[in-house]
Coordinates of C-alpha atoms and ligand atoms in Angstrom, one line a residue:
M1 CA 121.4 79.5 97.5
S2 CA 123.3 80.7 94.4
V3 CA 121.9 83.3 91.9
L4 CA 122.2 83.8 88.2
I5 CA 122.4 87.3 86.8
S6 CA 120.9 87.9 83.4
R7 CA 122.3 90.9 81.5
N8 CA 121.7 92.9 78.4
P9 CA 124.7 92.1 76.2
A10 CA 124.3 95.5 74.3
T11 CA 124.5 97.5 77.6
G12 CA 125.7 95.3 80.3
E13 CA 122.6 96.4 82.2
K14 CA 121.4 93.9 84.9
L15 CA 118.1 92.4 83.8
A16 CA 117.3 90.1 86.7
E17 CA 118.8 88.0 89.5
L18 CA 117.3 84.6 89.5
Q19 CA 117.6 81.7 91.9
V20 CA 119.6 78.8 90.7
T21 CA 117.5 75.5 90.9
V22 CA 118.9 73.4 93.7
E23 CA 120.1 70.0 92.6
A24 CA 118.4 68.4 95.5
S25 CA 115.0 69.5 94.2
L26 CA 115.6 67.6 90.8
P27 CA 114.2 64.1 92.0
A28 CA 110.9 65.8 92.8
V29 CA 110.8 67.8 89.6
F30 CA 111.2 64.4 87.7
E31 CA 108.6 62.7 89.9
K32 CA 106.0 65.5 89.3
A33 CA 106.8 65.3 85.6
A34 CA 106.3 61.6 85.6
V35 CA 102.8 61.9 87.0
A36 CA 101.9 64.7 84.5
Q37 CA 103.1 62.6 81.7
R38 CA 101.0 59.6 82.6
K39 CA 97.9 62.0 82.6
W40 CA 99.1 63.5 79.2
S41 CA 99.7 60.4 77.4
A42 CA 96.0 59.5 78.0
F43 CA 94.8 62.5 76.2
L44 CA 93.5 61.7 72.7
P45 CA 95.8 63.0 69.9
K46 CA 93.1 65.5 69.0
E47 CA 92.9 66.9 72.6
R48 CA 96.8 67.2 72.5
S49 CA 96.6 69.2 69.2
E50 CA 93.9 71.5 70.7
T51 CA 96.2 72.2 73.7
L52 CA 99.1 73.0 71.4
L53 CA 97.1 75.3 69.4
R54 CA 96.1 77.2 72.7
L55 CA 99.8 77.6 73.2
R56 CA 100.0 79.2 69.6
E57 CA 97.2 81.6 70.6
T58 CA 98.9 82.4 73.9
I59 CA 102.1 83.2 72.0
L60 CA 100.3 85.4 69.6
Q61 CA 98.7 87.4 72.3
H62 CA 102.1 88.0 74.0
I63 CA 104.2 88.3 70.8
D64 CA 105.5 91.8 71.6
E65 CA 106.6 91.2 75.2
I66 CA 108.2 87.8 73.9
T67 CA 110.2 89.8 71.3
E68 CA 111.3 92.4 73.8
T69 CA 112.5 89.6 76.3
I70 CA 114.6 88.0 73.4
V71 CA 116.0 91.2 72.3
S72 CA 117.0 92.5 75.8
E73 CA 118.6 89.2 76.9
N74 CA 120.2 88.0 73.7
G75 CA 120.9 91.5 72.0
K76 CA 119.7 90.5 68.5
P77 CA 117.6 93.1 66.5
H78 CA 113.8 93.2 67.0
F79 CA 113.2 92.0 63.4
E80 CA 115.3 88.8 64.0
A81 CA 113.7 88.2 67.4
M82 CA 110.2 88.4 66.0
A83 CA 110.6 87.0 62.4
H84 CA 113.5 84.5 63.0
E85 CA 112.4 83.3 66.4
V86 CA 108.9 83.6 67.2
I87 CA 107.0 83.3 63.9
P88 CA 108.8 79.9 63.0
T89 CA 107.5 78.6 66.3
L90 CA 104.0 79.5 65.4
D91 CA 104.4 77.6 62.2
L92 CA 106.0 74.7 64.0
I93 CA 103.1 74.4 66.6
T94 CA 100.6 74.5 63.6
F95 CA 102.5 71.8 61.8
Y96 CA 102.7 69.4 64.7
A97 CA 99.1 70.1 65.9
K98 CA 98.0 69.1 62.5
N99 CA 100.4 66.4 61.6
A100 CA 101.6 64.7 64.7
P101 CA 98.4 62.5 65.2
K102 CA 99.0 61.3 61.5
I103 CA 102.8 60.8 62.0
L104 CA 102.4 58.9 65.2
A105 CA 99.4 56.6 64.0
D106 CA 100.0 53.1 63.7
R107 CA 101.7 52.3 60.4
S108 CA 101.5 49.0 58.4
I109 CA 104.7 47.1 57.4
P110 CA 104.3 45.0 54.5
L111 CA 105.7 41.4 54.7
T112 CA 107.2 39.7 51.7
L113 CA 106.7 36.1 52.5
L114 CA 104.5 35.8 55.6
K115 CA 101.2 36.9 54.0
H116 CA 99.2 35.3 56.7
R117 CA 100.6 37.6 59.4
A118 CA 100.3 41.5 59.8
S119 CA 103.0 43.7 61.2
Y120 CA 102.8 47.4 62.2
Y121 CA 104.6 50.2 63.9
N122 CA 103.2 51.4 67.1
Y123 CA 104.5 54.5 68.7
W124 CA 104.6 55.4 72.5
P125 CA 106.1 58.3 74.4
L126 CA 109.5 58.1 75.9
G127 CA 108.4 59.5 79.3
V128 CA 110.2 62.5 80.8
V129 CA 112.8 63.8 78.4
T130 CA 115.1 66.7 79.1
V131 CA 115.8 69.6 76.7
I132 CA 119.1 71.5 77.2
S133 CA 119.5 74.6 75.0
P134 CA 122.0 77.3 73.9
W135 CA 121.7 81.0 74.1
N136 CA 121.8 82.0 70.3
Y137 CA 118.2 81.2 69.3
P138 CA 116.9 81.0 73.0
W139 CA 113.2 80.9 72.0
L140 CA 113.2 79.1 68.7
L141 CA 115.5 76.1 69.5
P142 CA 114.0 75.0 72.8
L143 CA 110.4 75.7 72.0
G144 CA 110.8 73.6 68.9
E145 CA 112.1 70.6 70.9
I146 CA 109.5 71.2 73.7
V147 CA 106.6 71.2 71.2
M148 CA 107.7 68.0 69.6
A149 CA 108.1 66.4 73.0
L150 CA 104.7 67.3 74.0
S151 CA 103.1 66.3 70.7
A152 CA 104.5 62.9 71.3
G153 CA 103.0 62.7 74.7
N154 CA 106.2 63.4 76.8
A155 CA 106.9 65.5 79.8
V156 CA 109.8 67.8 79.7
V157 CA 112.4 69.1 82.1
F158 CA 113.9 72.1 80.3
K159 CA 117.1 73.9 81.1
P160 CA 117.7 77.1 79.1
S161 CA 121.2 78.4 78.7
E162 CA 122.4 80.3 81.7
V163 CA 123.0 83.3 79.4
T164 CA 119.2 83.6 78.5
P165 CA 117.2 82.3 81.3
L166 CA 114.6 84.9 81.1
V167 CA 113.7 83.9 77.6
G168 CA 113.4 80.3 79.1
L169 CA 111.1 81.5 81.7
K170 CA 109.0 83.1 79.2
I171 CA 108.5 79.8 77.3
Q172 CA 107.4 78.3 80.7
A173 CA 105.0 81.1 81.2
M174 CA 103.3 80.6 77.8
V175 CA 103.0 76.9 78.4
D176 CA 101.5 77.5 81.7
L177 CA 98.9 80.0 80.3
A178 CA 98.0 77.4 77.6
L179 CA 96.7 75.1 80.4
F180 CA 98.7 72.0 79.8
P181 CA 98.5 69.6 82.7
S182 CA 100.5 71.2 85.6
N183 CA 104.1 70.1 85.8
L184 CA 104.1 68.6 82.3
M185 CA 106.8 71.1 81.4
Q186 CA 109.2 72.4 84.0
T187 CA 111.9 74.9 83.6
V188 CA 115.0 74.7 85.8
I189 CA 117.6 77.5 86.0
G190 CA 121.3 77.0 86.1
A191 CA 124.5 76.5 84.2
G192 CA 126.4 73.4 83.0
E193 CA 126.5 71.8 86.4
L194 CA 122.8 71.8 86.7
G195 CA 122.6 70.1 83.2
A196 CA 125.0 67.4 84.5
A197 CA 122.8 67.0 87.5
I198 CA 119.7 66.6 85.3
I199 CA 121.3 63.7 83.5
E200 CA 121.9 61.9 86.7
Q201 CA 118.1 62.0 87.1
K202 CA 118.1 59.5 84.1
P203 CA 115.6 61.3 81.8
A204 CA 114.2 59.1 79.1
K205 CA 116.1 60.9 76.4
I206 CA 118.5 64.0 76.2
F207 CA 117.8 66.7 73.5
F208 CA 120.8 68.7 73.5
T209 CA 121.6 71.7 71.3
G210 CA 125.0 73.3 72.0
S211 CA 128.8 73.0 71.4
V212 CA 130.7 69.9 70.4
P213 CA 132.8 69.9 73.6
T214 CA 129.6 70.0 75.7
G215 CA 127.9 67.4 73.4
K216 CA 130.7 64.9 74.0
K217 CA 130.5 65.4 77.7
I218 CA 126.8 64.8 77.7
M219 CA 127.1 61.8 75.6
A220 CA 129.9 60.3 77.9
Q221 CA 127.7 60.8 81.0
A222 CA 124.6 59.5 79.2
A223 CA 126.4 56.4 78.3
K224 CA 126.9 55.5 81.9
H225 CA 123.1 55.2 82.3
L226 CA 122.5 54.1 78.5
I227 CA 120.4 57.2 78.0
P228 CA 119.8 58.0 74.3
V229 CA 120.8 61.4 73.1
N230 CA 120.0 63.7 70.3
L231 CA 122.9 66.2 69.7
E232 CA 122.5 69.3 67.6
L233 CA 126.0 70.7 67.6
G234 CA 128.3 73.2 65.7
G235 CA 129.1 73.9 62.1
K236 CA 131.6 75.4 59.8
D237 CA 129.2 75.8 56.8
A238 CA 130.5 76.4 53.2
L239 CA 128.8 78.6 50.7
I240 CA 129.8 77.5 47.3
I241 CA 129.6 80.3 44.5
L242 CA 129.7 78.7 40.9
P243 CA 131.0 80.7 38.1
D244 CA 127.5 81.2 36.5
A245 CA 126.0 82.9 39.8
D246 CA 124.3 86.3 39.7
L247 CA 126.8 88.4 41.7
D248 CA 124.2 90.7 43.2
F249 CA 122.2 87.6 44.5
A250 CA 125.3 85.7 45.6
T251 CA 126.7 88.6 47.6
S252 CA 123.4 89.4 49.3
A253 CA 123.1 85.5 50.2
A254 CA 126.7 85.7 51.6
V255 CA 125.9 88.8 53.6
W256 CA 122.9 87.5 55.2
G257 CA 124.1 83.9 55.7
G258 CA 127.5 85.0 57.2
Y259 CA 126.2 87.9 59.4
T260 CA 122.5 87.3 60.5
N261 CA 122.4 87.1 64.2
A262 CA 125.8 88.7 64.1
G263 CA 127.1 85.3 62.8
Q264 CA 126.2 83.5 66.0
M265 CA 124.2 80.8 64.3
C266 CA 125.2 77.1 64.0
A267 CA 124.2 77.3 60.3
S268 CA 126.1 80.5 59.5
V269 CA 128.1 80.7 56.4
E270 CA 131.7 80.7 58.0
R271 CA 133.4 79.8 54.6
I272 CA 132.8 81.2 51.2
L273 CA 134.2 79.1 48.3
V274 CA 134.0 81.3 45.3
H275 CA 135.1 80.2 41.6
D276 CA 138.3 82.0 40.8
S277 CA 136.9 83.5 37.6
I278 CA 134.6 85.8 39.4
C279 CA 136.4 86.2 42.9
G280 CA 137.6 89.8 42.2
P281 CA 134.1 91.4 41.4
F282 CA 132.4 89.1 44.0
Q283 CA 134.7 90.3 46.8
E284 CA 134.4 94.0 45.7
L285 CA 130.7 93.9 45.8
L286 CA 130.5 91.9 49.1
V287 CA 132.8 94.3 50.8
K288 CA 130.5 97.2 49.7
K289 CA 127.4 95.5 51.1
L290 CA 129.1 94.6 54.5
A291 CA 129.9 98.4 54.8
R292 CA 126.2 99.1 54.6
L293 CA 125.3 96.8 57.4
R294 CA 124.0 98.8 60.5
Q295 CA 125.4 97.7 63.8
G296 CA 123.8 99.1 66.9
P297 CA 122.2 98.6 70.2
S298 CA 119.5 96.3 70.6
G299 CA 117.0 99.0 71.8
S300 CA 117.3 100.6 68.2
R301 CA 114.6 99.1 65.9
D302 CA 116.7 99.7 62.6
N303 CA 120.0 97.8 63.3
D304 CA 121.0 94.8 61.2
L305 CA 123.6 93.4 63.6
G306 CA 123.4 93.2 67.4
P307 CA 126.3 92.8 69.9
V308 CA 128.3 89.6 70.9
T309 CA 125.9 88.0 73.1
L310 CA 128.5 85.8 75.1
E311 CA 131.6 87.3 76.5
R312 CA 133.7 84.1 75.9
Q313 CA 133.0 84.3 72.2
K314 CA 135.2 87.4 72.0
T315 CA 138.3 85.4 73.1
I316 CA 137.7 83.0 70.2
Y317 CA 137.3 85.9 67.7
E318 CA 140.5 87.5 68.9
D319 CA 142.4 84.3 68.9
Q320 CA 141.4 83.4 65.3
I321 CA 142.1 87.0 64.2
A322 CA 145.5 87.1 65.8
E323 CA 146.4 83.9 64.1
A324 CA 145.2 85.2 60.7
H325 CA 147.3 88.4 61.2
A326 CA 150.3 86.4 62.2
A327 CA 149.9 84.4 58.8
K328 CA 149.6 87.7 56.9
A329 CA 145.9 86.9 55.9
H330 CA 144.2 89.6 53.9
F331 CA 141.6 91.4 55.9
L332 CA 139.0 92.7 53.3
T333 CA 137.0 94.4 56.0
G334 CA 136.7 94.4 59.8
G335 CA 138.9 92.4 62.1
E336 CA 138.2 94.1 65.4
L337 CA 135.8 94.7 68.2
S338 CA 134.1 97.9 68.7
Q339 CA 135.6 100.4 71.1
D340 CA 133.3 99.4 74.0
R341 CA 134.1 95.7 73.1
R342 CA 130.4 94.8 72.8
Y343 CA 130.2 94.5 69.0
M344 CA 132.4 92.5 66.6
K345 CA 132.7 94.4 63.2
P346 CA 131.7 92.3 60.3
T347 CA 134.9 90.7 59.2
L348 CA 135.9 89.0 56.0
I349 CA 139.2 87.3 55.7
T350 CA 141.0 85.9 52.6
G351 CA 144.5 85.3 51.3
E352 CA 146.9 82.4 50.6
G353 CA 147.2 79.9 53.3
I354 CA 143.9 80.8 54.9
E355 CA 142.8 77.1 54.5
N356 CA 145.3 76.2 57.1
L357 CA 144.1 78.7 59.8
K358 CA 141.6 78.2 62.5
V359 CA 139.2 80.8 61.1
Y360 CA 138.8 78.3 58.2
H361 CA 138.6 75.1 60.3
E362 CA 137.3 75.8 63.7
E363 CA 133.7 77.2 64.4
T364 CA 134.0 80.9 64.9
F365 CA 130.2 81.5 65.7
G366 CA 130.5 85.2 65.0
P367 CA 130.5 87.8 62.2
V368 CA 133.8 86.6 60.9
V369 CA 134.0 84.7 57.5
A370 CA 136.8 83.2 55.7
L371 CA 136.9 83.4 51.8
T372 CA 138.8 81.2 49.5
T373 CA 138.6 80.1 45.8
F374 CA 138.4 77.1 43.7
H375 CA 139.0 76.2 40.1
T376 CA 137.1 73.0 39.4
T377 CA 133.9 71.7 40.8
P378 CA 135.7 68.6 42.4
E379 CA 137.9 70.9 44.2
A380 CA 135.0 72.9 45.6
I381 CA 133.4 69.6 46.7
Q382 CA 136.8 68.5 48.4
K383 CA 137.1 71.8 50.1
A384 CA 133.5 72.1 51.3
N385 CA 133.8 68.4 52.8
S386 CA 137.1 69.1 54.4
G387 CA 137.1 69.5 58.2
R388 CA 135.2 67.8 61.1
Y389 CA 131.8 69.5 60.7
G390 CA 128.9 68.5 58.5
L391 CA 125.8 70.6 59.3
L392 CA 124.8 72.6 56.1
A393 CA 126.3 73.8 52.8
S394 CA 124.7 76.2 50.3
I395 CA 125.2 76.5 46.5
I396 CA 124.7 79.6 44.4
T397 CA 124.1 78.8 40.8
R398 CA 121.7 79.4 37.8
D399 CA 122.0 75.7 36.9
L400 CA 119.8 73.7 39.4
T401 CA 120.7 70.4 37.8
E402 CA 124.4 71.1 38.5
G403 CA 123.5 72.4 41.9
E404 CA 121.7 69.1 42.8
R405 CA 124.6 67.1 41.4
I406 CA 127.0 68.9 43.6
A407 CA 124.6 68.7 46.7
K408 CA 124.6 64.9 46.5
Q409 CA 128.3 64.9 47.1
L410 CA 128.3 67.1 50.2
Q411 CA 128.8 65.5 53.6
V412 CA 126.2 67.5 55.5
G413 CA 122.7 67.2 56.9
S414 CA 121.1 69.8 54.5
V415 CA 122.1 71.4 51.3
L416 CA 120.4 74.6 50.2
I417 CA 120.6 75.7 46.5
N418 CA 120.2 79.5 46.1
E419 CA 119.3 80.0 49.9
V420 CA 121.2 80.0 53.0
C421 CA 120.9 78.9 56.7
Y422 CA 117.1 79.3 57.0
T423 CA 115.7 75.8 57.1
A424 CA 116.8 75.5 60.6
G425 CA 113.6 77.2 61.3
L426 CA 111.4 75.2 59.0
A427 CA 109.0 72.6 60.7
E428 CA 108.4 70.4 57.9
T429 CA 112.0 69.7 56.9
P430 CA 114.7 67.5 58.9
W431 CA 117.4 69.5 60.6
G432 CA 120.8 67.9 62.0
G433 CA 124.2 67.2 61.1
V434 CA 126.7 64.5 60.3
K435 CA 130.2 64.2 61.6
D436 CA 131.0 66.5 64.6
S437 CA 127.8 68.4 63.9
G438 CA 125.7 66.0 65.7
I439 CA 123.5 62.9 66.1
G440 CA 119.8 62.7 65.2
R441 CA 117.4 65.0 63.5
T442 CA 114.9 67.6 64.7
H443 CA 111.7 68.9 63.0
S444 CA 109.9 67.0 60.3
A445 CA 108.4 63.6 60.8
A446 CA 111.9 62.2 61.5
G447 CA 112.4 64.7 64.2
L448 CA 109.0 63.8 65.9
L449 CA 110.0 60.1 65.7
E450 CA 113.0 60.9 67.9
F451 CA 110.5 61.6 70.7
V452 CA 108.8 58.1 70.8
N453 CA 109.6 54.6 71.4
V454 CA 108.9 52.2 68.5
R455 CA 106.9 49.1 69.2
H456 CA 106.5 46.6 66.6
I457 CA 103.2 44.5 66.8
H458 CA 102.9 41.3 64.9
K459 CA 99.8 39.2 64.7
P460 CA 98.0 36.7 62.4
R461 CA 95.7 38.4 59.8
L462 CA 92.9 36.3 61.1
S463 CA 92.6 34.2 64.3
W464 CA 92.0 30.9 62.2
L465 CA 95.4 31.5 60.7
T466 CA 97.1 30.9 64.1
F467 CA 99.3 27.8 63.7
K468 CA 102.7 26.5 64.9
S469 CA 105.6 28.0 62.8
L470 CA 107.7 25.7 60.5
W471 CA 110.7 26.8 62.4
W472 CA 109.6 25.6 65.9
F473 CA 110.8 22.5 67.5
P474 CA 111.4 19.6 66.8
Y475 CA 114.1 20.1 64.2
T476 CA 113.9 17.2 61.6
Q477 CA 115.6 16.1 58.6
P478 CA 112.5 16.8 56.4
Q479 CA 112.2 20.3 57.9
Y480 CA 116.0 20.9 57.0
K481 CA 115.5 19.7 53.5
F482 CA 112.5 21.9 53.0
F483 CA 114.2 25.0 54.1
R484 CA 117.3 24.0 52.0
A485 CA 114.9 23.7 48.9
F486 CA 113.3 27.0 49.9
A487 CA 116.7 28.7 49.7
E488 CA 116.8 27.6 46.1
L489 CA 113.9 29.9 45.2
Y490 CA 116.1 32.8 46.1
R491 CA 118.8 31.5 43.7
R492 CA 116.3 31.3 40.9
G493 CA 114.9 34.8 41.7
W494 CA 111.4 33.2 42.3
I495 CA 110.9 34.9 45.6
R496 CA 111.3 38.2 43.9
K497 CA 109.1 37.3 40.8
F498 CA 106.3 35.4 42.6
S499 CA 106.5 36.7 46.2
L500 CA 103.0 35.4 46.9
F501 CA 103.6 32.0 45.7
P502 CA 105.9 30.8 48.3
A503 CA 103.8 32.3 50.9
F504 CA 100.9 30.2 49.8
V505 CA 103.2 27.0 49.7
V506 CA 104.3 27.9 53.2
T507 CA 100.9 28.6 54.6
F508 CA 99.6 25.3 53.0
I509 CA 102.5 23.2 54.2
R510 CA 102.0 24.8 57.7
L511 CA 98.3 23.8 57.6
I512 CA 98.9 20.2 56.8
W513 CA 102.1 20.0 59.1
R514 CA 100.9 21.7 62.2
E515 CA 100.1 18.7 64.1
K516 CA 103.7 17.5 63.9
R517 CA 105.2 20.5 65.7
L518 CA 105.9 20.4 69.4
Ligands
NAD1 P1 127.2 75.3 75.3 O1 127.6 73.8 74.8 O2 128.2 76.0 76.1 O3 126.0 75.2 76.2 C1 124.7 74.8 75.7 C2 123.9 74.2 76.9 O4 124.5 73.1 77.5 C3 123.8 75.4 78.0 O5 122.5 75.2 78.4 C4 124.8 74.8 79.0 O6 124.4 75.4 80.4 C5 124.6 73.4 79.0 N1 125.7 72.6 79.5 C6 127.0 73.0 79.6 N2 127.7 72.1 80.2 C7 126.9 71.0 80.5 C8 127.1 69.7 80.9 N3 128.3 69.2 81.3 N4 125.9 68.9 81.0 C9 124.8 69.4 80.6 N5 124.5 70.5 80.1 C10 125.6 71.5 80.0 O7 126.8 75.9 74.0 P2 126.4 77.4 73.7 O8 127.6 78.4 73.8 O9 125.1 77.7 74.6 O10 125.9 77.4 72.2 C11 126.7 77.7 71.1 C12 126.9 76.3 70.4 O11 125.7 75.7 70.1 C13 127.7 76.5 69.1 O12 128.7 75.6 69.0 C14 126.6 76.4 68.1 O13 127.0 75.9 66.7 C15 125.7 75.2 68.7 N6 124.2 75.4 68.2 C16 123.9 74.3 67.3 C17 122.7 74.4 66.7 C18 122.2 73.2 65.8 O14 121.0 73.2 65.5 N7 123.1 72.4 65.4 C19 121.8 75.4 67.1 C20 122.3 76.4 67.9 C21 123.5 76.3 68.4

């Protein structure tokens, strides 16, 4: 039986040796989940909400040990683990416990013509879904998906990243303590091969967060079984600094947006587009602030930047930096790993030709930011929209109207004006990307609806309004002429003006014509 070793990325210390889940056990995992899901879907919405709130209480009781587990396995500072990971999930649970029953309640669909009939949306759970997660926010990201899945009445088979399995098991422990039906959520431990084996069990839907290459593999495998996918993938987010921006505010936004979580964030600012009229003072202040960032071991409580969590990320940084050096790009600061190769120094690169380099086009996923300038607003928009990603963009300006005008031209899933990155953690607002940044949305009502099937129910308003429809057999000449005349009402705009009138005529004709239908 193979094992997975969890290590502290700041020290290399071995934290645990875990048994990898055997692929042959997966059918039983899914069967048990299906049994639990049937039980859970019979819970009243109020009962589901109460169970979710128990999970929130359990997390609160264990918040310090959860924070420690995140810090030791991922390497991020304590503040980030607690404030950027655990607290948003408390809010997310509260939001869905309160709002899921409303979002998932039957919803009426107004019909323009057929006033004698009623239609409504009726939502029902997908069944057993799978959540496959990355290592960079190992608590926030999977728990958000799991809470939405459970709120909607599903069971979950969860595979945390092989880099952060202990955080995954901590989520499982909290769910177990909150007394959900047993086996409703099950965590399996392993790497990509296990993820692929999970898909062969045909989950009702795959909720994947991770890289573009893996997303493509998952989608191709899912296509074989026609399994729907939600893909939250990478980004190369632009921060646009307009000429009226407050420089102190703009540089602080750039520092936090580009370097929080040591830049290992899908929504990190990876490209700064600054107006050429303010570029000099902006760069100067930004470099000063970067020099003040404290990089240190995850055990210390007052560091700002932790280590590089995943070894293979270092190859990406070194490759992009080598190319930038070869192209004679200008390194305003940083550009190398620390001596022990555990930390990447905050790096800011600029210079002519930078827009042709990988550091400007390909996801870096680290504390390495490319800076370029623009002269006109259309040029800024064109630059921000260049490339294959479309996750998030930010704009710094004092003119909110201009900010919104630009925002509506950016090809991304979210635009933040005078803020950066953080809405990935908001429960109420949708999160997701366009282009290579993914498919589907998470969080918000839209995210919850990704976890249900939509059933349309259509019925007569009253039972005596049940009669044979005019478009049923037999097809006759008068019927044809009637429908042809009806089409004229559209030409004259009457359908729009008197939407009730044709409905009454149709209803009346139906009543007198009903005996003639087959
Ligand atoms: P990754 O794609 O290497 O792995 C993610 C998960 O997929 C892991 O659990 C891994 O074991 C699993 N996996 C790998 N191969 C698989 C396969 N063939 N079938 C099924 N599962 C498989 O990504 P990563 O390095 O863990 O995370 C970094 C990436 O995640 C970055 O690109 C980042 O932008 C992205 N990300 C996106 C968001 C978002 O919300 N859009 C959030 C966080 C991270």
